[in-house]
Amino acid sequence: MQIVFKNSFARVLFLAVLTAAFGVGASAQAVADVDAVVQKMIDAKTIPAAGVAVVRDGKVVVAKGYGMADIEAGTAANESTGFQIGSVTKQFTAAGIMLLVEDGKLKLDDTLAKYVPDVPAKWSGITIRQLLNQVSGIPNYTAGGKLVHEKIYAKAEILGLVKDLPTGFEPGTKWEYSNTNYFLLGMVIEKASGKSYPDYMNGRVFKPLGMTSTVVKTSGLKIKYEAAGYDLASGKWQRATLDDPSQPFAAGAIVSTPADMAKWTIAVGEGKLLKKTSWDEALASGKLADGKPTNYGFGWQIGKLGETDYVSHNGGIGGFTSYHVRFPAENLSIVVLVNTVSGAPTQLGTWQ
């Protein structure tokens, strides 16, 4: 699997950071390289703003905001600016599931119907593990352009978009990205924990890690430190049409900051929050029924850059782009958050 960059900014920034970090470690030059690349992209109107976090050996090298979080209000981005992270949310949802496994409240090989009884019969035998690994065969509800961006959806309405469609394949026999898998995992969390997904994630994941500015966005929630999302039209930035957060839910509704994402990637690198066995499972490639690897763990893509292993995930949602990559052998992590999707390729559905 190749690393997929959502736009030219992410590609150039990633390569600059990677070169600096591999070459000289956590040095002032690495920070200067990041600053220079980001400013160049802002000047070229590739992005309005960005949040960047670079962590090496458990220490924060960079946690900064750049550019304008809100052009109309004249608000500059900083390390505490919130960005919608899109499908980078999935690694948090997966961690929430693993906490419930550790609590003894669910098992990875439990069936979906045990926690979400009203699903179609053809989905009922699909396991929690198969949802996490994206091997369920359940169609992707964000595909096909059926969603109305600003509409508030009930969960049953979201599932109704795909419940009558045939499954794509026998569960476990093929890998295929589907946001429906992680939407359903959010519903599993709510049933198994007895709490709403936002409350559970805040209490079990965000607060324990000191991620005090990270929230699951819900319909009508105003986050004063959140950046505005933008599209580029005729050389000018204009406000993007945003998706109501009822739509992405556990598949992509988290808002976080550069400073908080640095805390998250340190937690991943140092094995915080979860037991080692849980992290090992989450960060390992799943396997199909024939034994072939999926190159996807629990909310993490698994791959190599040359001979160097990495785990990562992209995110893309109306007005925002994100990318989180970790190189375990180098103990290096990079997070890029951007408040535009202009020029970004759409792959794997609306929320990658």
XYZ file of N, CA, C and O in Angstrom, residues 107-254:
592
model
N -16.614 -8.672 22.939
C -15.527 -9.455 22.369
C -15.432 -9.148 20.882
O -16.447 -8.857 20.237
N -14.226 -9.219 20.362
C -14.029 -8.870 18.955
C -14.781 -9.806 18.013
O -15.137 -9.409 16.902
N -15.022 -11.029 18.445
C -15.728 -11.972 17.584
C -17.214 -12.067 17.902
O -17.910 -12.941 17.383
N -17.715 -11.148 18.748
C -19.157 -11.009 18.905
C -19.764 -10.540 17.594
O -19.108 -9.858 16.792
N -21.021 -10.863 17.378
C -21.692 -10.427 16.157
C -22.307 -9.035 16.334
O -22.634 -8.617 17.451
N -22.468 -8.363 15.228
C -23.064 -7.024 15.239
C -24.459 -7.042 15.846
O -24.839 -6.136 16.603
N -25.247 -8.080 15.531
C -26.640 -8.143 15.982
C -26.764 -8.170 17.494
O -27.809 -7.806 18.046
N -25.716 -8.572 18.196
C -25.749 -8.597 19.658
C -25.884 -7.189 20.233
O -26.452 -7.001 21.315
N -25.376 -6.198 19.520
C -25.364 -4.821 20.012
C -26.268 -3.897 19.211
O -26.728 -2.878 19.728
N -26.503 -4.233 17.951
C -27.389 -3.425 17.101
C -28.408 -4.387 16.496
O -28.266 -4.847 15.357
N -29.456 -4.712 17.253
C -30.359 -5.797 16.849
C -31.227 -5.514 15.634
O -31.744 -6.448 15.016
N -31.388 -4.258 15.270
C -32.295 -3.922 14.171
C -31.623 -3.903 12.802
O -32.221 -3.432 11.831
N -30.399 -4.401 12.697
C -29.721 -4.405 11.393
C -30.331 -5.483 10.499
O -30.953 -6.437 10.988
N -30.161 -5.345 9.179
C -30.658 -6.386 8.273
C -30.074 -7.756 8.605
O -28.944 -7.848 9.089
N -30.841 -8.790 8.343
C -30.399 -10.156 8.662
C -29.065 -10.480 8.010
O -28.232 -11.187 8.598
N -28.822 -9.947 6.802
C -27.577 -10.240 6.087
C -26.363 -9.618 6.773
O -25.227 -9.990 6.480
N -26.568 -8.656 7.692
C -25.470 -8.048 8.448
C -25.302 -8.677 9.825
O -24.280 -8.457 10.477
N -26.291 -9.392 10.284
C -26.356 -9.772 11.699
C -25.190 -10.630 12.162
O -24.766 -10.540 13.316
N -24.650 -11.468 11.283
C -23.558 -12.354 11.679
C -22.173 -11.753 11.524
O -21.163 -12.393 11.869
N -22.097 -10.533 11.010
C -20.800 -9.856 10.842
C -20.229 -9.545 12.222
O -20.954 -9.125 13.127
N -18.939 -9.743 12.398
C -18.335 -9.568 13.718
C -17.766 -8.163 13.912
O -17.516 -7.439 12.940
N -17.536 -7.824 15.163
C -16.913 -6.545 15.496
C -15.537 -6.454 14.834
O -15.147 -5.410 14.294
N -14.798 -7.534 14.864
C -13.469 -7.564 14.233
C -13.556 -7.260 12.739
O -12.739 -6.525 12.186
N -14.535 -7.836 12.065
C -14.686 -7.613 10.627
C -15.038 -6.160 10.326
O -14.594 -5.609 9.313
N -15.813 -5.520 11.190
C -16.091 -4.093 11.024
C -14.815 -3.282 11.179
O -14.522 -2.394 10.372
N -14.044 -3.577 12.213
C -12.796 -2.854 12.460
C -11.819 -2.991 11.305
O -11.155 -2.026 10.903
N -11.717 -4.197 10.755
C -10.762 -4.475 9.682
C -11.275 -4.091 8.293
O -10.565 -4.279 7.302
N -12.498 -3.595 8.202
C -13.087 -3.205 6.912
C -13.217 -4.398 5.957
O -12.900 -4.303 4.765
N -13.693 -5.504 6.471
C -13.883 -6.703 5.637
C -15.312 -7.233 5.753
O -15.560 -8.413 5.549
N -16.254 -6.336 6.064
C -17.632 -6.781 6.315
C -18.444 -7.014 5.055
O -19.390 -7.801 5.048
N -18.144 -6.264 3.997
C -18.958 -6.314 2.794
C -20.160 -5.378 2.830
O -20.902 -5.280 1.853
N -20.359 -4.669 3.940
C -21.477 -3.729 4.045
C -21.191 -2.507 3.169
O -20.109 -1.929 3.246
N -22.142 -2.093 2.338
C -21.905 -0.956 1.442
C -21.604 0.334 2.199
O -22.037 0.530 3.334
N -20.871 1.218 1.531
C -20.451 2.497 2.095
C -21.562 3.534 1.911
O -21.889 3.911 0.789
N -22.120 4.020 3.010
C -23.250 4.957 2.903
C -22.856 6.326 2.369
O -23.722 7.104 1.949
N -21.567 6.664 2.379
C -21.157 7.962 1.845
C -20.904 7.918 0.344
O -20.642 8.950 -0.262
N -20.958 6.741 -0.248
C -20.763 6.619 -1.696
C -22.073 6.925 -2.420
O -23.159 6.734 -1.881
N -21.957 7.403 -3.635
C -23.139 7.589 -4.463
C -23.837 8.924 -4.337
O -24.852 9.168 -4.993
N -23.319 9.816 -3.484
C -23.872 11.162 -3.403
C -25.288 11.258 -2.870
O -26.026 12.186 -3.220
N -25.676 10.334 -1.998
C -27.046 10.354 -1.475
C -27.238 11.330 -0.317
O -28.351 11.756 -0.041
N -26.174 11.668 0.382
C -26.284 12.528 1.551
C -26.508 13.988 1.160
O -25.931 14.475 0.191
N -27.333 14.677 1.931
C -27.541 16.113 1.778
C -26.662 16.784 2.831
O -26.843 16.581 4.036
N -25.677 17.576 2.407
C -24.599 18.047 3.277
C -25.047 18.554 4.644
O -24.528 18.135 5.668
N -25.968 19.489 4.664
C -26.291 20.163 5.917
C -27.466 19.542 6.667
O -27.866 20.026 7.719
N -28.001 18.443 6.163
C -29.143 17.790 6.790
C -28.729 17.026 8.046
O -27.687 16.376 8.079
N -29.550 17.122 9.084
C -29.349 16.326 10.293
C -30.027 14.974 10.082
O -31.221 14.909 9.775
N -29.261 13.907 10.245
C -29.774 12.555 10.021
C -29.882 11.780 11.329
O -28.985 11.844 12.183
N -30.956 11.024 11.470
C -31.038 10.020 12.528
C -30.205 8.818 12.096
O -29.972 8.600 10.892
N -29.744 8.046 13.059
C -28.909 6.885 12.722
C -29.646 5.918 11.797
O -29.062 5.369 10.858
N -30.937 5.725 12.048
C -31.709 4.813 11.205
C -31.773 5.314 9.761
O -31.791 4.502 8.820
N -31.797 6.625 9.575
C -31.807 7.181 8.222
C -30.501 6.897 7.502
O -30.485 6.603 6.303
N -29.384 7.009 8.230
C -28.077 6.722 7.625
C -28.025 5.269 7.185
O -27.660 4.962 6.034
N -28.394 4.365 8.077
C -28.360 2.945 7.724
C -29.362 2.627 6.619
O -29.132 1.727 5.798
N -30.447 3.402 6.574
C -31.452 3.196 5.538
C -30.937 3.465 4.130
O -31.515 2.970 3.151
N -29.857 4.219 4.028
C -29.281 4.502 2.713
C -28.685 3.252 2.063
O -28.553 3.187 0.842
N -28.319 2.266 2.886
C -27.624 1.081 2.342
C -28.222 -0.249 2.781
O -27.808 -1.298 2.280
N -29.184 -0.242 3.694
C -29.641 -1.503 4.279
C -30.318 -2.433 3.273
O -30.321 -3.661 3.457
N -30.865 -1.863 2.217
C -31.537 -2.693 1.222
C -30.618 -3.112 0.070
O -31.036 -3.850 -0.831
N -29.378 -2.634 0.103
C -28.426 -3.003 -0.936
C -27.800 -4.366 -0.626
O -27.658 -4.728 0.545
N -27.414 -5.117 -1.632
C -26.734 -6.394 -1.361
C -25.346 -6.145 -0.788
O -24.721 -5.120 -1.073
N -24.875 -7.050 0.047
C -23.504 -6.937 0.537
C -22.547 -7.147 -0.629
O -22.853 -7.859 -1.584
N -21.389 -6.533 -0.556
C -20.442 -6.579 -1.667
C -19.741 -7.915 -1.817
O -19.290 -8.269 -2.909
N -19.647 -8.661 -0.709
C -18.937 -9.952 -0.724
C -19.217 -10.660 0.591
O -19.763 -10.080 1.541
N -18.861 -11.919 0.651
C -18.992 -12.685 1.888
C -18.041 -12.098 2.925
O -16.864 -11.890 2.653
N -18.545 -11.783 4.126
C -17.690 -11.174 5.143
C -16.392 -11.948 5.367
O -16.401 -13.178 5.456
N -15.288 -11.180 5.394
C -13.978 -11.780 5.645
C -13.234 -12.228 4.411
O -12.065 -12.622 4.506
N -13.860 -12.140 3.238
C -13.213 -12.647 2.022
C -12.551 -11.556 1.187
O -11.817 -11.858 0.245
N -12.801 -10.283 1.518
C -12.265 -9.179 0.726
C -12.160 -7.948 1.614
O -12.925 -7.799 2.571
N -11.205 -7.067 1.297
C -11.106 -5.785 1.995
C -11.738 -4.704 1.141
O -11.444 -4.583 -0.048
N -12.617 -3.921 1.754
C -13.215 -2.790 1.051
C -13.615 -1.736 2.073
O -14.376 -2.002 3.007
N -13.088 -0.534 1.877
C -13.330 0.562 2.818
C -14.792 0.962 2.814
O -15.388 1.200 1.760
N -15.378 1.048 3.998
C -16.764 1.473 4.116
C -16.951 2.257 5.405
O -16.700 1.741 6.506
N -17.401 3.492 5.275
C -17.672 4.293 6.466
C -18.786 3.695 7.317
O -18.862 3.945 8.520
N -19.635 2.889 6.698
C -20.720 2.256 7.443
C -20.179 1.370 8.558
O -20.779 1.269 9.636
N -19.042 0.730 8.325
C -18.442 -0.128 9.351
C -18.197 0.650 10.640
O -18.530 0.188 11.744
N -17.614 1.830 10.528
C -17.264 2.603 11.717
C -18.448 3.379 12.274
O -18.497 3.668 13.473
N -19.421 3.699 11.443
C -20.679 4.251 11.941
C -21.332 3.227 12.866
O -21.772 3.559 13.984
N -21.367 1.983 12.428
C -21.946 0.910 13.239
C -21.149 0.672 14.514
O -21.718 0.386 15.575
N -19.825 0.810 14.444
C -19.006 0.639 15.647
C -19.332 1.698 16.696
O -19.285 1.428 17.905
N -19.682 2.893 16.258
C -20.124 3.911 17.203
C -21.403 3.487 17.913
O -21.576 3.717 19.123
N -22.301 2.851 17.179
C -23.533 2.347 17.768
C -23.244 1.198 18.733
O -23.896 1.069 19.785
N -22.264 0.370 18.401
C -21.850 -0.708 19.300
C -21.310 -0.127 20.606
O -21.638 -0.606 21.701
N -20.485 0.903 20.497
C -19.940 1.563 21.694
C -21.071 2.072 22.579
O -21.050 1.905 23.813
N -22.069 2.697 21.977
C -23.170 3.236 22.769
C -23.941 2.144 23.494
O -24.288 2.289 24.676
N -24.184 1.038 22.820
C -24.922 -0.068 23.440
C -24.099 -0.734 24.534
O -24.614 -0.988 25.637
N -22.830 -1.017 24.260
C -22.000 -1.746 25.226
C -21.624 -0.898 26.436
O -21.460 -1.425 27.540
N -21.485 0.412 26.234
C -21.058 1.295 27.333
C -22.218 1.917 28.090
O -22.059 2.351 29.240
N -23.379 2.005 27.441
C -24.515 2.668 28.051
C -24.408 4.178 28.013
O -25.167 4.884 28.688
N -23.482 4.714 27.223
C -23.279 6.148 27.103
C -23.341 6.566 25.641
O -23.161 5.747 24.742
N -23.573 7.848 25.415
C -23.504 8.335 24.042
C -22.058 8.245 23.563
O -21.121 8.286 24.372
N -21.898 8.136 22.269
C -20.552 8.059 21.709
C -19.703 9.271 22.114
O -18.562 9.097 22.569
N -20.211 10.523 22.011
C -19.389 11.668 22.433
C -18.988 11.605 23.906
O -17.834 11.880 24.255
N -19.930 11.246 24.784
C -19.615 11.192 26.212
C -18.612 10.076 26.523
O -17.702 10.256 27.345
N -18.798 8.941 25.882
C -17.880 7.826 26.117
C -16.469 8.175 25.672
O -15.496 7.955 26.405
N -16.340 8.730 24.475
C -15.010 9.051 23.957
C -14.340 10.124 24.806
O -13.129 10.071 25.060
N -15.118 11.081 25.273
C -14.548 12.126 26.115
C -14.052 11.549 27.437
O -12.929 11.855 27.881
N -14.854 10.700 28.055
C -14.501 10.170 29.362
C -13.432 9.097 29.354
O -12.609 9.025 30.283
N -13.412 8.285 28.299
C -12.493 7.144 28.283
C -11.235 7.368 27.451
O -10.228 6.677 27.647
N -11.287 8.284 26.500
C -10.136 8.481 25.608
C -9.545 9.884 25.754
O -8.366 10.044 26.082
N -10.320 10.907 25.513
C -9.770 12.267 25.454
C -9.276 12.757 26.821
O -8.121 13.195 26.951
N -10.119 12.697 27.832
C -9.722 13.206 29.149
C -8.526 12.467 29.741
O -7.598 13.102 30.259
N -8.495 11.133 29.706
C -7.335 10.431 30.272
C -6.010 10.809 29.616
O -4.958 10.720 30.255
N -6.049 11.232 28.354
C -4.827 11.608 27.645
C -4.566 13.111 27.702
O -3.612 13.599 27.092
N -5.401 13.846 28.415
C -5.219 15.294 28.504
C -5.587 16.032 27.231
O -5.158 17.176 27.028
N -6.403 15.392 26.377
C -6.818 16.013 25.114
C -8.060 16.859 25.370
O -9.158 16.556 24.907
N -7.877 17.951 26.084
C -8.994 18.746 26.581
C -9.697 19.572 25.506
O -10.795 20.078 25.741
N -9.088 19.704 24.340
C -9.702 20.467 23.250
C -10.196 19.569 22.126
O -10.538 20.062 21.042
N -10.239 18.271 22.369
C -10.710 17.317 21.368
C -12.125 16.882 21.715
O -12.399 16.501 22.856
N -13.034 16.969 20.742
C -14.436 16.639 20.982
C -15.008 15.896 19.781
O -14.505 16.008 18.660
N -16.064 15.145 20.040
C -16.884 14.610 18.958
C -17.910 15.688 18.630
O -18.731 16.056 19.481
N -17.858 16.208 17.443
C -18.780 17.267 17.069
C -20.181 16.689 16.867
O -20.349 15.624 16.278
N -21.182 17.406 17.368
C -22.572 16.990 17.220
C -23.370 18.131 16.596
O -22.922 19.280 16.555
N -24.550 17.820 16.112
C -25.386 18.821 15.440
C -25.653 20.008 16.360
O -26.072 19.831 17.504
N -25.370 21.210 15.869
C -25.631 22.422 16.626
C -24.527 22.836 17.573
O -24.576 23.937 18.130
N -23.528 21.975 17.770
C -22.439 22.322 18.688
C -21.516 23.351 18.049
O -20.986 23.138 16.958
N -21.315 24.471 18.732
C -20.409 25.505 18.265
C -19.101 25.403 19.043
O -19.094 25.437 20.278
N -18.010 25.258 18.344
C -16.695 25.138 18.963
C -15.940 26.419 18.644
O -15.550 26.655 17.498
N -15.748 27.260 19.637
C -15.238 28.607 19.395
C -13.831 28.626 18.819
O -13.446 29.582 18.139
N -13.061 27.579 19.066
C -11.680 27.552 18.574
C -11.533 26.761 17.270
O -10.425 26.536 16.797
N -12.656 26.338 16.686
C -12.597 25.551 15.452
C -12.359 26.447 14.236
O -12.983 27.506 14.095
N -11.473 26.013 13.357
C -11.226 26.726 12.112
C -12.438 26.625 11.190
O -13.208 25.670 11.258
N -12.593 27.609 10.337
C -13.592 27.537 9.276
C -13.030 26.694 8.142
O -11.825 26.675 7.905
N -13.901 25.985 7.440
C -13.475 25.205 6.283
C -13.673 25.999 5.003
O -14.636 26.770 4.884
N -12.767 25.819 4.039
C -12.796 26.631 2.827
C -12.637 25.801 1.556
O -12.044 24.718 1.556
N -13.183 26.358 0.469
C -12.931 25.896 -0.894
C -12.319 27.058 -1.665
O -12.598 28.226 -1.367
N -11.500 26.755 -2.661
C -10.911 27.791 -3.506
C -11.729 27.917 -4.778
O -11.933 26.942 -5.501
N -12.219 29.130 -5.041
C -13.035 29.386 -6.233
C -12.556 30.665 -6.896
O -12.530 31.726 -6.262
N -12.140 30.544 -8.168
C -11.654 31.698 -8.934
C -10.543 32.435 -8.201
O -10.499 33.668 -8.181
N -9.665 31.659 -7.569
C -8.513 32.240 -6.896
C -8.799 32.846 -5.540
O -7.911 33.457 -4.932
N -10.028 32.673 -5.030
C -10.388 33.234 -3.731
C -10.931 32.146 -2.817
O -11.619 31.226 -3.264
N -10.621 32.277 -1.535
C -11.151 31.332 -0.557
C -12.587 31.683 -0.222
O -12.914 32.845 0.030
N -13.459 30.693 -0.269
C -14.839 30.888 0.145
C -15.239 29.771 1.108
O -14.683 28.673 1.061
N -16.168 30.076 1.984
C -16.593 29.097 2.974
C -17.109 27.827 2.292
O -17.917 27.894 1.364
N -16.639 26.693 2.782
C -17.080 25.410 2.238
C -18.434 25.031 2.822
O -18.797 25.449 3.923
N -19.182 24.245 2.084
C -20.404 23.658 2.609
C -20.014 22.481 3.495
O -19.367 21.539 3.035
N -20.356 22.560 4.760
C -19.925 21.537 5.708
C -20.984 20.455 5.861
O -22.184 20.687 5.677
N -20.534 19.269 6.202
C -21.433 18.152 6.459
C -21.925 18.229 7.902
O -21.135 18.451 8.822
N -23.220 18.042 8.113
C -23.697 18.001 9.493
C -23.027 16.822 10.200
O -22.917 15.729 9.632
N -22.558 17.020 11.443
C -21.804 15.962 12.120
C -22.603 14.705 12.443
O -22.017 13.678 12.803
N -23.943 14.760 12.308
C -24.728 13.536 12.477
C -24.407 12.528 11.381
O -24.646 11.321 11.545
N -23.854 13.008 10.278
C -23.555 12.126 9.148
C -22.283 11.306 9.368
O -22.321 10.082 9.236
N -21.156 11.906 9.705
C -19.952 11.090 9.916
C -19.967 10.317 11.226
O -19.448 9.198 11.290
N -20.483 10.908 12.315
C -20.596 10.210 13.603
C -19.259 9.540 13.943
O -18.212 10.184 13.859
N -19.262 8.286 14.290
C -18.042 7.594 14.726
C -17.077 7.298 13.589
O -15.950 6.844 13.816
N -17.498 7.574 12.354
C -16.614 7.381 11.200
C -15.807 8.620 10.874
O -14.856 8.549 10.090
N -16.162 9.799 11.480
C -15.410 10.990 11.082
C -15.795 12.302 11.710
O -15.581 13.347 11.106
N -16.363 12.322 12.934
C -16.894 13.565 13.482
C -16.017 14.235 14.531
O -16.440 15.195 15.164
N -14.781 13.783 14.723
C -13.940 14.363 15.766
C -13.277 15.660 15.286
O -12.851 15.773 14.133
